[in-house]
Amino acid sequence: MRMNDSGLDGYNFAYLDEQTKRMIRRAILKAIAIPGYQVPFGSREMPLPYGWGTGGIQITAAVLGTDDTLKVIDQGSDDTTNAVNIRRFFSRTAGVATTTKTTEASVIQTRHRIPEKKLREDQVLIYQVPIPEPLRFMEPREIETRKMHALQEYGVMHVKLYEDIARFGHIATTYNYPVRVNDRYVMAPSPIPKFDNPKMNDMPALQLFGAGREKRIYAIPPYTKVSSLDFDDHPFEVQKWDETCALCGASDSFLDEIVLNDTGDRMFVCSDSDYCEERRELGYKGTQPEEQGDAA
Amino acid sequence: MQHESISLSDHKPLLSVNDISHYYGNSIGCRNVSFDLYPGEVLGIVGESGSGKSTLLKCLSASLAPSTGSILYRDRTDAVHDIYAVSEAKRRMLARTDWGIVEQNPRDGLRLNVSAGANIGERLMAVGARHYGDIRHEALGWLGKVEIDLNRVDDFPATFSGGMQQRLQIARNLVNKPRLIFMDEPTGGLDVSVQARLLDLLRRLVSELNLSVIIVTHDLAVARLLSHRLMVMQRGEVVESGLTDQVLDDPHHPYTQLLVSSVLVA
């Protein structure tokens, strides 16, 4: 059943054996058919620890073909440990082309961010998910949370948001902000900042979510309604910054705050490194000189 | 002993219990219990521990399916539901809109990891309330009604005393105006002065809101104070039932006589 001999000797294409990939693809198909529903699957041991993306990497292995181009993001960046290692893993075991450019990728595995650049229909976005159950904080029993999903008993999600407002005066949840998919299932969008929540709505690309330790796969098909939960008098809002990116001057991207020294100097830069680089290549400039940016 | 003498505005029963039995394997939880509960009526169930009171209450409150028998509930639209024959979705919907369950241990009935206000607001949000200001207003109103300091609205229930937790649990259950409340030893574990205040509060709320209540207790004083009608249970069976004063002042069954004569007089 080997599809291709490219990649590392002694390993099957994209690491997983073909039967496992079939099993994962079946789970993915079911997940796409029921947007937001968590499909259990037989998660395999992967050569990296739980919490490093074992769920995402299994989905990537199952959907990857020889002609795909893979991009891996960790916290928006292409050159952080997780991103570098997973990219190298697939270029060795599958021999596929890799890229850091959002526009060139056909499969994007991500941790904690959605690229700033709008995704297209021919792209697949794969999220790494640590805790797939949005109700877990309120209800520890799995048997009960499944029943709550089945009967759409989602009142407790608002109890959590109520608690935020009561304590902080506003909805203080900033990442893994619960969403409702297709007006049916409440879903944990993985720990992306709520800044990225609106991007999930009506996205042309297919979105797949994999939780390796919790053995769940879920999905949002292209062009599906995804709405963030909120109150009538405390509507959903995304983060805003007073600053712009110090390197490229962008005012519309998610910014990371970087401490430069121990005298309190800091700079704000785009968390999406590809977006920032592309803007700089086009000649956009921020407030801080380039050499400081390289040091950061 | 019949009890049609109680004057009631509505003569259709709210809850009809027909021949309920529950067995734990070979041992009896409760056996052949039948009764009707009318709107606005408070029914006390008394008996020694192990007599099947709590088993019966669990069966009635849709949290434990009885081995045999049926329970019919008449909802606000006058439609009658067999609560163990309808879908689980419907049953759970009734449980959070029409019924309230006050647990003996308030920690079982409260969410300890969210504030008092969120505890009260939960049932409102469960049925679709999405306006924070309204929910909070309602929560504060109910804290007032159950005599908890309004400043405590954002505190965790774990920081409350036992009596306050019990009152919070009552507020949490009554917030969306249920019609039927199940209580399992609501005053258990509270000292007498706190007990007395809680009983006063319950009596007031029951009459203000025209609630129907089924209350399980082993404390005859509580039963006499709150309930209109009494059922005495022994070894899983109802041995005597009737008007509270009738049963307590003129007990017929030997076990009821024993129970009444065992009350300590301070």
Tab-separated table of N, CA and C in Angstrom, chain B residues 6-12 38-40 210:
chain	number	residue	atom	x	y	z
B	6	ILE	N	-58.420	19.266	51.814
B	6	ILE	CA	-57.609	20.466	51.580
B	6	ILE	C	-58.213	21.250	50.425
B	7	SER	N	-58.467	22.536	50.674
B	7	SER	CA	-59.070	23.319	49.600
B	7	SER	C	-57.980	23.780	48.649
B	8	LEU	N	-58.147	23.496	47.399
B	8	LEU	CA	-57.139	23.844	46.414
B	8	LEU	C	-57.796	24.563	45.256
B	9	SER	N	-57.070	25.517	44.714
B	9	SER	CA	-57.630	26.299	43.627
B	9	SER	C	-57.746	25.417	42.376
B	10	ASP	N	-56.748	24.558	42.186
B	10	ASP	CA	-56.715	23.728	40.995
B	10	ASP	C	-56.877	22.278	41.427
B	11	HIS	N	-57.841	21.601	40.860
B	11	HIS	CA	-58.088	20.244	41.331
B	11	HIS	C	-57.378	19.176	40.524
B	12	LYS	N	-56.616	19.611	39.525
B	12	LYS	CA	-55.852	18.629	38.771
B	12	LYS	C	-54.489	18.464	39.431
B	38	TYR	N	-50.772	18.222	44.576
B	38	TYR	CA	-51.533	19.289	43.925
B	38	TYR	C	-50.734	20.585	43.955
B	39	PRO	N	-51.033	21.513	43.042
B	39	PRO	CA	-50.291	22.786	43.016
B	39	PRO	C	-50.375	23.505	44.353
B	40	GLY	N	-49.273	24.020	44.810
B	40	GLY	CA	-49.249	24.774	46.061
B	40	GLY	C	-49.176	23.910	47.310
B	210	ASN	N	-46.224	30.243	45.517
B	210	ASN	CA	-47.187	29.160	45.320
B	210	ASN	C	-46.500	27.885	44.812
